[in-house]
mmCIF file of C-alpha atoms and ligand atoms in Angstrom:
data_model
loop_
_atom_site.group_PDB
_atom_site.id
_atom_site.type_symbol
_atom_site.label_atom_id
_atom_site.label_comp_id
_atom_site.label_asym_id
_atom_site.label_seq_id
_atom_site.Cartn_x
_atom_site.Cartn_y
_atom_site.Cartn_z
ATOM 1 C CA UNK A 38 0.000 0.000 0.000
ATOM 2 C CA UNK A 39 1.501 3.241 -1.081
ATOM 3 C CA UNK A 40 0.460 6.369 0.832
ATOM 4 C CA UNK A 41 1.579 9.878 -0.132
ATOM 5 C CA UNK A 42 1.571 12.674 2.799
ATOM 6 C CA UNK A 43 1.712 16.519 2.158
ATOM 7 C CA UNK A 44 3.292 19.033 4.401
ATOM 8 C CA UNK A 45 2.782 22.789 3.830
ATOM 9 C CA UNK A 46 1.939 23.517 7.695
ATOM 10 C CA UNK A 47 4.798 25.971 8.321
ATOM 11 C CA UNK A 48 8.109 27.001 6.681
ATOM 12 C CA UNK A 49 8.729 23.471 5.108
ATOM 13 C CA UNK A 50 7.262 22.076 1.517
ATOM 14 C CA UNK A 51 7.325 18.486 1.918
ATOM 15 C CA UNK A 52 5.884 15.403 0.065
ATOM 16 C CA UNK A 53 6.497 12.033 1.820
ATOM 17 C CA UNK A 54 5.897 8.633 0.050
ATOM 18 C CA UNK A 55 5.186 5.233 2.006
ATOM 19 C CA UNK A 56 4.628 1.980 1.485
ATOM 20 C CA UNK A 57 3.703 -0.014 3.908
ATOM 21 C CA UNK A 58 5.903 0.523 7.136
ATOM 22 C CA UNK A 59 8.805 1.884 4.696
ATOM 23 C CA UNK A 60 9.880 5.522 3.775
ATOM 24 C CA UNK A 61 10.476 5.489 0.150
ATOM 25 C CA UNK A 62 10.858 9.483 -0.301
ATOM 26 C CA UNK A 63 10.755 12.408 1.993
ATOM 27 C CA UNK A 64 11.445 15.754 0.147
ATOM 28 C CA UNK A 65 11.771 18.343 2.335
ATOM 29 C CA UNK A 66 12.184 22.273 0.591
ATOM 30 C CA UNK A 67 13.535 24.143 3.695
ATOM 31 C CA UNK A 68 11.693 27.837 3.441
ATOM 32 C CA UNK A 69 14.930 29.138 5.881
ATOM 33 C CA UNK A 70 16.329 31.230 4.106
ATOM 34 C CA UNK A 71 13.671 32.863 2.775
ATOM 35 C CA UNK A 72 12.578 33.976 6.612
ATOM 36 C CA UNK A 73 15.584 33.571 8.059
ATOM 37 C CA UNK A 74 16.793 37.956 7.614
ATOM 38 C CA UNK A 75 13.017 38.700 9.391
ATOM 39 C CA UNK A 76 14.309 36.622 12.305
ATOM 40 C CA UNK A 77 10.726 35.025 12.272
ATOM 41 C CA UNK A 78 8.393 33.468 9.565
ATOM 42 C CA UNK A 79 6.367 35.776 7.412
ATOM 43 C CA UNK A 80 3.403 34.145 6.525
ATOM 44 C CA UNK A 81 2.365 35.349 3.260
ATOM 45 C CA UNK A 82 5.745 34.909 1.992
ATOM 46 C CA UNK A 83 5.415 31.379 3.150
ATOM 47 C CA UNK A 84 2.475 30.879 1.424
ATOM 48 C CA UNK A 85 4.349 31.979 -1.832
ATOM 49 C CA UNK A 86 7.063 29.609 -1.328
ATOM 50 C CA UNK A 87 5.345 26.730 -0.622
ATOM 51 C CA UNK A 88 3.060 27.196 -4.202
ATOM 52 C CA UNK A 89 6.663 27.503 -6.106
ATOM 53 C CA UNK A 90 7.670 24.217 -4.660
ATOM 54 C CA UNK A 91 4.876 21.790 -4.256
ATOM 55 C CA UNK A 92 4.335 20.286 -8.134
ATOM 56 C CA UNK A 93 8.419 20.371 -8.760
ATOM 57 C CA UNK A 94 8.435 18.472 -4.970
ATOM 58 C CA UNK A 95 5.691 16.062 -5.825
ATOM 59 C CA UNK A 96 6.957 15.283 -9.821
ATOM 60 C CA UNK A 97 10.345 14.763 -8.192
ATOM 61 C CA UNK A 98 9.042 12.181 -5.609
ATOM 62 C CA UNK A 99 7.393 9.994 -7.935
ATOM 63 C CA UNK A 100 10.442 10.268 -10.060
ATOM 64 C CA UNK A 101 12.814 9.013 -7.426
ATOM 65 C CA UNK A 102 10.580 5.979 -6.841
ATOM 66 C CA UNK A 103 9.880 5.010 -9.834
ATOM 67 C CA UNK A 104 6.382 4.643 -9.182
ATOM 68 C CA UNK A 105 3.053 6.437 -11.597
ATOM 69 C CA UNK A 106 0.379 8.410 -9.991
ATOM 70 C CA UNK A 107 -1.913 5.647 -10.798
ATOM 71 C CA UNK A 108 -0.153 3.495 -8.441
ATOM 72 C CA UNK A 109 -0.618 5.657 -5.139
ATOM 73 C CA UNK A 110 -3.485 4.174 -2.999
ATOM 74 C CA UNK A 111 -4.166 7.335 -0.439
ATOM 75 C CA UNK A 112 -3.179 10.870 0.219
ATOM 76 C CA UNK A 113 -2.320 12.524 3.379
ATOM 77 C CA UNK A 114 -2.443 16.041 3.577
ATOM 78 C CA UNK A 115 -1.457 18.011 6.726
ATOM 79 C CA UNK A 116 -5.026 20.685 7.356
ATOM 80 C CA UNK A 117 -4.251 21.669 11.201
ATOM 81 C CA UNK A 118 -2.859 23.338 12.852
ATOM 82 C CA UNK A 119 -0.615 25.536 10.993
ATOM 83 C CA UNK A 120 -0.380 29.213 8.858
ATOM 84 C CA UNK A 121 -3.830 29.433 7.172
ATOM 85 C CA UNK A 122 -1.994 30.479 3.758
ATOM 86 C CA UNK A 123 0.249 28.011 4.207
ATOM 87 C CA UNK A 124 -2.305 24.761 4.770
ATOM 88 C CA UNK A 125 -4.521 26.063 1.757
ATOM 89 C CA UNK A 126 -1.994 25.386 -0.761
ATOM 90 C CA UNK A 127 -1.252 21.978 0.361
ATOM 91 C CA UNK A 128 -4.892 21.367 0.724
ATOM 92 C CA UNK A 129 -5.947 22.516 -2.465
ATOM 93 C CA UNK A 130 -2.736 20.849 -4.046
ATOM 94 C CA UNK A 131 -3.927 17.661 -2.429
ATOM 95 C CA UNK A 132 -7.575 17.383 -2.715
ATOM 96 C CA UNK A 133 -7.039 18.531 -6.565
ATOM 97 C CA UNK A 134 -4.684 14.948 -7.173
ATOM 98 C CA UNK A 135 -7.030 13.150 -4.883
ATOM 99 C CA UNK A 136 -10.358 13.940 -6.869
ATOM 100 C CA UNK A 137 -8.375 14.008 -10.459
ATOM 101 C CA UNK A 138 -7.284 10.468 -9.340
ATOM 102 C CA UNK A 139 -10.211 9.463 -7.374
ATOM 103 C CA UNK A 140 -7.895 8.325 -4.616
ATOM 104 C CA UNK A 141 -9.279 8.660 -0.951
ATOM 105 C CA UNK A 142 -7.712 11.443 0.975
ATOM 106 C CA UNK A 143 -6.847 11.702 4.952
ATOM 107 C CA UNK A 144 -7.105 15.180 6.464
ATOM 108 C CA UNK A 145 -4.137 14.996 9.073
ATOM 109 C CA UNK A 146 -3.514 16.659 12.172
ATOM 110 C CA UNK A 147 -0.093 17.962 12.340
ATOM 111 C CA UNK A 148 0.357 17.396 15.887
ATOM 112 C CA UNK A 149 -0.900 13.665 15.542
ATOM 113 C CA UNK A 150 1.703 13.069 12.669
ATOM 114 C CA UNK A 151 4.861 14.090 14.975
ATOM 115 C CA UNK A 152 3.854 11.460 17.173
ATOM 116 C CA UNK A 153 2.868 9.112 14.275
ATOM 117 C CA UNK A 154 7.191 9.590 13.099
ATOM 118 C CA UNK A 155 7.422 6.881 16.181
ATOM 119 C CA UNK A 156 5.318 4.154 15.018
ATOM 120 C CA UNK A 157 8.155 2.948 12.523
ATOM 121 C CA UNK A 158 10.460 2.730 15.765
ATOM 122 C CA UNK A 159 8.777 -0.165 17.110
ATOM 123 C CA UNK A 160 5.918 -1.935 18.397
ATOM 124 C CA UNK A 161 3.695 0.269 20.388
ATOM 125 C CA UNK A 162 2.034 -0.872 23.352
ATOM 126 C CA UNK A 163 -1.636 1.110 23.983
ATOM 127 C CA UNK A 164 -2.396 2.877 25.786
ATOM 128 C CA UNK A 165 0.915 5.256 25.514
ATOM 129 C CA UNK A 166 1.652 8.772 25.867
ATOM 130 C CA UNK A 167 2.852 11.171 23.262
ATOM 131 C CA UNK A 168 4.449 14.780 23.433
ATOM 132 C CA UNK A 169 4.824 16.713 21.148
ATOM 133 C CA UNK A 170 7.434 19.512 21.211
ATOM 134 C CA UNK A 171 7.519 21.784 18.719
ATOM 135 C CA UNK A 172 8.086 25.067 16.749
ATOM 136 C CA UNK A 173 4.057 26.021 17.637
ATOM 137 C CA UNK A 174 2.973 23.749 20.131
ATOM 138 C CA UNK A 175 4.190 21.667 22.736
ATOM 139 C CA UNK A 176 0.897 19.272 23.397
ATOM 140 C CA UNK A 177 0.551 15.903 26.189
ATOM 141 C CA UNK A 178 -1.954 12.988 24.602
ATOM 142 C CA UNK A 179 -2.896 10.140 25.690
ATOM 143 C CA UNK A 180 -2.641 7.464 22.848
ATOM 144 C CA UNK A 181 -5.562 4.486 22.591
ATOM 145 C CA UNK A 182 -4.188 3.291 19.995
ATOM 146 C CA UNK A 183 -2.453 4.713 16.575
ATOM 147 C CA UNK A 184 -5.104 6.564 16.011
ATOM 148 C CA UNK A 185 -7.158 7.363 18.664
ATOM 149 C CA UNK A 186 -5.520 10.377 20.609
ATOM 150 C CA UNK A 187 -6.553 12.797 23.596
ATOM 151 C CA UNK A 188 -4.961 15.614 24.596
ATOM 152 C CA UNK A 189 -3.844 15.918 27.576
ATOM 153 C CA UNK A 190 -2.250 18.948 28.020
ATOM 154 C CA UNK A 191 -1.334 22.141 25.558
ATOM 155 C CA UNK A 192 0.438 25.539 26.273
ATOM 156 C CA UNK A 193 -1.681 28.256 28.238
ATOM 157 C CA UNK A 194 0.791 30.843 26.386
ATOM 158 C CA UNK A 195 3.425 30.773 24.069
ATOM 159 C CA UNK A 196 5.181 27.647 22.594
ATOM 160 C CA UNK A 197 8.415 26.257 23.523
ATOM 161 C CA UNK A 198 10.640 25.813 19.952
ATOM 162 C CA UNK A 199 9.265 29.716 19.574
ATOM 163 C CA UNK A 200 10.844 30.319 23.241
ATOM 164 C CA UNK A 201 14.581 28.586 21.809
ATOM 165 C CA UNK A 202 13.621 30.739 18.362
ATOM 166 C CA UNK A 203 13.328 33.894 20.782
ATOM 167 C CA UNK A 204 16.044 33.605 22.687
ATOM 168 C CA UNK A 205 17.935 32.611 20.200
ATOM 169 C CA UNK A 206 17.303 36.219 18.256
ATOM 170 C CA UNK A 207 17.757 37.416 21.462
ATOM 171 C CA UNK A 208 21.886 36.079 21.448
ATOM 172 C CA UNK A 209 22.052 37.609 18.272
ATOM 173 C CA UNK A 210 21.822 33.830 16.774
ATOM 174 C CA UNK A 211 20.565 33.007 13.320
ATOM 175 C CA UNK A 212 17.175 32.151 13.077
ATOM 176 C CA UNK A 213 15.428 29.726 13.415
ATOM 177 C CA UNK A 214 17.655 29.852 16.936
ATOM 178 C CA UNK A 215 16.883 26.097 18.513
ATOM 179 C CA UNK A 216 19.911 24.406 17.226
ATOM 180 C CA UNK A 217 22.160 27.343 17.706
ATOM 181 C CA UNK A 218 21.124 27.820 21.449
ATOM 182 C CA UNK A 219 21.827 23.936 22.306
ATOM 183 C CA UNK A 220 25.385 24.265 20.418
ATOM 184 C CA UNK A 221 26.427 27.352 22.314
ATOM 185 C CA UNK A 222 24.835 25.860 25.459
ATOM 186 C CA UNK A 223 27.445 23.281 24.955
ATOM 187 C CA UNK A 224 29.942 25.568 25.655
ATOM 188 C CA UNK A 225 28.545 27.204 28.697
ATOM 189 C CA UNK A 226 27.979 26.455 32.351
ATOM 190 C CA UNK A 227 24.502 25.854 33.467
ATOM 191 C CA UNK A 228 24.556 26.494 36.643
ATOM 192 C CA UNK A 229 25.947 30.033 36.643
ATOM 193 C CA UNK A 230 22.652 31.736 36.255
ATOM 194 C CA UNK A 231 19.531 30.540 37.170
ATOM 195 C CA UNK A 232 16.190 31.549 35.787
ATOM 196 C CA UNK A 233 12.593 29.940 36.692
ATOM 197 C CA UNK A 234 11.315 27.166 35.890
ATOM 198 C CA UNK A 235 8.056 27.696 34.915
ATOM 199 C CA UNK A 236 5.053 24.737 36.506
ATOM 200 C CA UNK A 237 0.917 24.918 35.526
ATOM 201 C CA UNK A 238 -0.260 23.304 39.035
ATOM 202 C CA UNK A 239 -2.776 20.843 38.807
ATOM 203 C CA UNK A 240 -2.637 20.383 35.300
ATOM 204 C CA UNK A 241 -0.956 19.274 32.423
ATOM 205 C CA UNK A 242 -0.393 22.592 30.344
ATOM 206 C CA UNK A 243 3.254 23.816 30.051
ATOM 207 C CA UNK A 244 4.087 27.902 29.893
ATOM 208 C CA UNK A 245 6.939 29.282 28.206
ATOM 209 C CA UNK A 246 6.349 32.889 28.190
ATOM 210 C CA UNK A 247 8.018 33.670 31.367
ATOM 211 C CA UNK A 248 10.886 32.043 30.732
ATOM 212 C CA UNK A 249 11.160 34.288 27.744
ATOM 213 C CA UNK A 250 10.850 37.374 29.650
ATOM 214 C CA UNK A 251 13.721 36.418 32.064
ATOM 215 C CA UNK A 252 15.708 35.914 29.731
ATOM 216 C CA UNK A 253 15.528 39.313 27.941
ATOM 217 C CA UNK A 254 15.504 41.147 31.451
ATOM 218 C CA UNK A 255 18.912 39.435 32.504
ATOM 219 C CA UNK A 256 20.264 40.138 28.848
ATOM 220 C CA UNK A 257 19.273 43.852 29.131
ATOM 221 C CA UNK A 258 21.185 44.077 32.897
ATOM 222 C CA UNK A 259 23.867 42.352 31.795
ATOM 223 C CA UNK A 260 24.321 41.982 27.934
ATOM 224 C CA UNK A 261 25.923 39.420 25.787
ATOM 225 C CA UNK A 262 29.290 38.665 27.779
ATOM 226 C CA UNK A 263 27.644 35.312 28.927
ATOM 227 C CA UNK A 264 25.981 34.358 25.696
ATOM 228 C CA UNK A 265 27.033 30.935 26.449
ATOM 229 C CA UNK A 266 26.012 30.650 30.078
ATOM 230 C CA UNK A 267 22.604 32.303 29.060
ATOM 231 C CA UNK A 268 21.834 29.713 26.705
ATOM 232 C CA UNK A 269 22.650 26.535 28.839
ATOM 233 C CA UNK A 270 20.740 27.885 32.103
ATOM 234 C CA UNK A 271 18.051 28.928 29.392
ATOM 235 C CA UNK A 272 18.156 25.590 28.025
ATOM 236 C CA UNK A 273 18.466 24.101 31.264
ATOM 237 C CA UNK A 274 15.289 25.916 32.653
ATOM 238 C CA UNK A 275 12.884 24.854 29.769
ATOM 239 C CA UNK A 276 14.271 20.904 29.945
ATOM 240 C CA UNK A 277 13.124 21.164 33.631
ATOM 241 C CA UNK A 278 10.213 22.164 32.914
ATOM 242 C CA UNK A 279 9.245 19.508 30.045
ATOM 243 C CA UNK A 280 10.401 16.919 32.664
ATOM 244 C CA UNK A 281 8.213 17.769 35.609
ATOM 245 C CA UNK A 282 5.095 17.826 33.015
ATOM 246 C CA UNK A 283 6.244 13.954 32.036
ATOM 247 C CA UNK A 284 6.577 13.049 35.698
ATOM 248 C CA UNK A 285 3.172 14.147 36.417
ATOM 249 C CA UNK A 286 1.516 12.748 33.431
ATOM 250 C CA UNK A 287 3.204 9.369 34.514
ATOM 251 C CA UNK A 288 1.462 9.840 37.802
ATOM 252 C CA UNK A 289 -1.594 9.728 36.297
ATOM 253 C CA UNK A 290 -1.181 7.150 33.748
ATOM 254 C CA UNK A 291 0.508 3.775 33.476
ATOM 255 C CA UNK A 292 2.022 3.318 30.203
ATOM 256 C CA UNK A 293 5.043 1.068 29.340
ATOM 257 C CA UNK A 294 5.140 3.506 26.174
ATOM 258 C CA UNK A 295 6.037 7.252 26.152
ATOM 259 C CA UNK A 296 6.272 8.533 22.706
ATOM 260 C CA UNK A 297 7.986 12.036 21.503
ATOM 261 C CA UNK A 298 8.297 14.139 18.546
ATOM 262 C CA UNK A 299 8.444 17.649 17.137
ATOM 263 C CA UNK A 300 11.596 19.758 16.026
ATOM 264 C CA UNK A 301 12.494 20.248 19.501
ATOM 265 C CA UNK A 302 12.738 16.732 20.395
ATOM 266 C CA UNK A 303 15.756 17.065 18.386
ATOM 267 C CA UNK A 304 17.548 18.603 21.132
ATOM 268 C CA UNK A 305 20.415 16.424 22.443
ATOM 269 C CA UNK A 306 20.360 17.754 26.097
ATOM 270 C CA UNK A 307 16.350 17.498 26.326
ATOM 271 C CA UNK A 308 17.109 13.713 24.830
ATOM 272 C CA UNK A 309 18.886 12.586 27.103
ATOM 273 C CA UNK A 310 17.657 14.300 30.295
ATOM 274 C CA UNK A 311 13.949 12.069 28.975
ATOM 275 C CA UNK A 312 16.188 8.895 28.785
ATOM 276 C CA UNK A 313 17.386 9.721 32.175
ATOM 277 C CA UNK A 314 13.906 10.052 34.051
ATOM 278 C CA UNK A 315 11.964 7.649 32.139
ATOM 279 C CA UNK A 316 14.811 5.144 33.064
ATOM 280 C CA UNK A 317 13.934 5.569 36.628
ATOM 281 C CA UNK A 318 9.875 5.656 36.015
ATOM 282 C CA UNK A 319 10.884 2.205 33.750
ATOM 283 C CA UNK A 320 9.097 3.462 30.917
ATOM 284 C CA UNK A 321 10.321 3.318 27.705
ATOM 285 C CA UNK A 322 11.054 5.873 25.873
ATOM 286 C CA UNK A 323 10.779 5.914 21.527
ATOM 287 C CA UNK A 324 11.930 9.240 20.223
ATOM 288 C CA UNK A 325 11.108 9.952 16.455
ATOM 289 C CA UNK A 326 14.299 10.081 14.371
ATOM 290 C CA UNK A 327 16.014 13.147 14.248
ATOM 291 C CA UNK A 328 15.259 13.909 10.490
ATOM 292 C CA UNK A 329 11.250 12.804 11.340
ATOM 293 C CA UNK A 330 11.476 15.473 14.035
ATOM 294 C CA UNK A 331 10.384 18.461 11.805
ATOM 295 C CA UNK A 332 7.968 19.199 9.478
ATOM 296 C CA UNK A 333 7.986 16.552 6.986
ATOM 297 C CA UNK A 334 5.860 14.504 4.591
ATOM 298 C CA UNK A 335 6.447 11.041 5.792
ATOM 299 C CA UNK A 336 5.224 11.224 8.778
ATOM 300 C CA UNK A 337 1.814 12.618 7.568
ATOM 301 C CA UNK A 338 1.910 9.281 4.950
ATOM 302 C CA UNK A 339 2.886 6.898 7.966
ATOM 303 C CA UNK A 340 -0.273 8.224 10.285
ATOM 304 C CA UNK A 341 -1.987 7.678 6.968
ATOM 305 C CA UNK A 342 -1.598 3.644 6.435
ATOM 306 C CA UNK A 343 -2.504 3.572 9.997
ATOM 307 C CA UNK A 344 -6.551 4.951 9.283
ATOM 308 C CA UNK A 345 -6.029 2.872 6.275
ATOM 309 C CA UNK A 346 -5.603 -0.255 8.255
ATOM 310 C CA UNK A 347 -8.650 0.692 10.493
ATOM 311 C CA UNK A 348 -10.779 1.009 7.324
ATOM 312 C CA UNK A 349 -10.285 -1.662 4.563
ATOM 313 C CA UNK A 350 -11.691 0.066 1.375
ATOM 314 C CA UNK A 351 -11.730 3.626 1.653
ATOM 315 C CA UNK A 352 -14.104 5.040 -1.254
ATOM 316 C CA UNK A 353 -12.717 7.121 -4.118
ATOM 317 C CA UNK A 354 -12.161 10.534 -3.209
ATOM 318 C CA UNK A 355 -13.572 10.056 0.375
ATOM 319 C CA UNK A 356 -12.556 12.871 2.774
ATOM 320 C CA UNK A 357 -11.851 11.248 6.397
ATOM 321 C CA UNK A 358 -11.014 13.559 8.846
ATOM 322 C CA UNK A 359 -10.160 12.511 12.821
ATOM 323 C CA UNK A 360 -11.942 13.478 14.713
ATOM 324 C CA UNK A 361 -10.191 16.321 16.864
ATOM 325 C CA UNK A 362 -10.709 16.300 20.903
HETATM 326 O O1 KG4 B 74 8.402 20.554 14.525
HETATM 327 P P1 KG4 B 74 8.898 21.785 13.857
HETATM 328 O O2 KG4 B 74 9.531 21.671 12.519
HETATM 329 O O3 KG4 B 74 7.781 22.840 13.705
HETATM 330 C C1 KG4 B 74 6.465 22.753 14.111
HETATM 331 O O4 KG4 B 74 5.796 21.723 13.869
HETATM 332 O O5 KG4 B 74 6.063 23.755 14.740
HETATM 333 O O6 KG4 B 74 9.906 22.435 14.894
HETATM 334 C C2 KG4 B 74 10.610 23.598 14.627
HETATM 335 C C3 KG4 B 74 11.135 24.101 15.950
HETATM 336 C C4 KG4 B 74 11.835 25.442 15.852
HETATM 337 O O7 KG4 B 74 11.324 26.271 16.858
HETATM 338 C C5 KG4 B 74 13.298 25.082 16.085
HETATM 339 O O8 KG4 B 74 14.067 26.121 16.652
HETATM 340 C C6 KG4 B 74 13.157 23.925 17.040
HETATM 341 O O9 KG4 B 74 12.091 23.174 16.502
HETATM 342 N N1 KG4 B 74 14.390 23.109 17.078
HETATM 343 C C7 KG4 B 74 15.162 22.982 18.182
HETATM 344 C C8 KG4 B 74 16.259 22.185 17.808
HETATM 345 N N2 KG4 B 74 16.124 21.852 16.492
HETATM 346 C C9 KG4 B 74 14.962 22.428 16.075
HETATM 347 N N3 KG4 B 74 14.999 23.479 19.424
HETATM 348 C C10 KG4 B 74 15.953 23.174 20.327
HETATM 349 N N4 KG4 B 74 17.044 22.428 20.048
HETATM 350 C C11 KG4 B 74 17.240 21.916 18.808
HETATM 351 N N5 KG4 B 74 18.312 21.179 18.540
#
């Protein structure tokens, strides 16, 4: 069964093709430089990008393996939550091939897909947990199965890759700042400074805006000197925080599973310091790959053959859409 999964959420143009368990393709067109001199991501110039690139991406997939339209059994197509601009060109791209081909079509959550990049790891046992860290969101579920998710838990204010991208700018680092903070982190001390770690009581909601603020009060007390020591007690705050929201989730919930994904998730330190604790908790840990991480098509086509394999025969052009809680 070949699935094909399209990504136009954010800042990335990608088209992923499956079959089966198996990544055959997964173009990504990086929209980083384009944003990268506004320090941020300009929407309609997103938008643009992502129209230049989708056909070229798509024609290029199917060229690379060897395979005709014809021969695609489903589509994928990533419809929240993301830039509106942004999703309608993927959409429309999408539902266009879908109906011209009379192929059924999947409307994805984005969020779902990050955690669906760990179902090629292994074996899942249900019910799991799943967080999601990302450049918009960072979100707790609860997983019934591969396709049956709650959430748990959600930001009550800002997001925690943006809080990296933002201090990041802030140490006069190129955007987007994530993977610059953790390298010069590596070079710092983290205990030198010490800025809050931020806790929702009684729930499971994370909050990153603080955090944020501290940050750009020390900087304008002290400046740059530190850059270093900023980033790893910056870095050091946030992982705190993610870990006291998985302790308390695995208060609540006995899973032998706990699943992770979303750009941030790339972050060595954060990696490891989840290793660590779920170690103790004996819960296992399955981190998406590093490239799966980010925005990309594949993981939209691998949460795809999973509603596939709910449903055995999927009409021509029929629109499913999860049902979001
Ligand atoms: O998952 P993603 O591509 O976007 C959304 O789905 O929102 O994640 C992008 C985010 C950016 O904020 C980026 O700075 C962050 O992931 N990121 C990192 C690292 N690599 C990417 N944050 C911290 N450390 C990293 N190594």
């Amino acid at each position: 069964m070949i699935t094909v999964g399209i990504e136009t959420s954010c800042d990335e143009t990608s088209i992923g093709i499956v079959e089966n368990s198996r990544i055959l393709v997964n173009l990504v067109a990086s929209q980083e430089k384009i944003h990268a001199k506004f320090g941020g991501i300009v929407p309609e110039l997103a938008s643009r990008a992502h129209l230049e690139k989708i056909v070229p991406l798509f024609n290029e997939g199917l060229k690379r393996c060897k395979i005709l339209p014809y021969q695609i059994d489903a589509f994928g197509v990533t419809n929240t939550p993301g830039l509106k601009g942004s999703l309608l060109v993927g959409n429309a791209f999408a539902h266009g091939l879908a109906y011209a081909l009379s192929k059924p079509i999947y409307n994805i959550n984005h969020l779902y897909a990050h955690i669906a990049a760990c179902f090629i790891e292994k074996k899942i046992s249900f019910p799991c947990l799943g967080l999601v860290i990302s450049g918009g969101q960072p979100n707790v579920f609860l997983l019934k199965d591969y396709t049956k998710f709650v959430q748990l838990g959600k930001t009550r204010d800002d997001a925690c890759g943006e809080a990296f991208d933002k201090v990041g700018r802030m140490l006069n680092l190129p955007f987007p700042g994530g993977i610059h903070v953790e390298k010069i982190a590596l070079r710092g001390c983290e205990d030198k400074i010490k800025f809050p770690v931020s806790y929702v009581k009684n729930s499971l909601d994370f909050s990153f805006s603080g955090i944020k603020t501290a940050v750009y009060y020390y900087i304008l007390k002290h400046g740059l000197k530190e850059a270093p020591n900023i980033a790893a007690a910056f870095q050091k705050a946030v992982v705190d925080s993610i870990i006291l929201k998985i302790e308390d989730a695995l208060k609540l919930y006995q899973v032998e599973h706990f699943l992770f994904g979303g750009g941030v998730i790339r972050n060595n330190y954060l990696r490891k310091k989840i290793e660590k604790k779920l170690k103790e908790k004996n819960v296992e840990p399955v981190m998406a790959r590093p490239d799966l991480c980010m925005d990309n098509g594949a993981k939209v086509a691998i949460l795809t053959q999973y509603l596939i394999r709910e449903k055995d025969c999927p009409d021509p052009y029929e629109i499913v859409v999860i049902p979001t809680k």
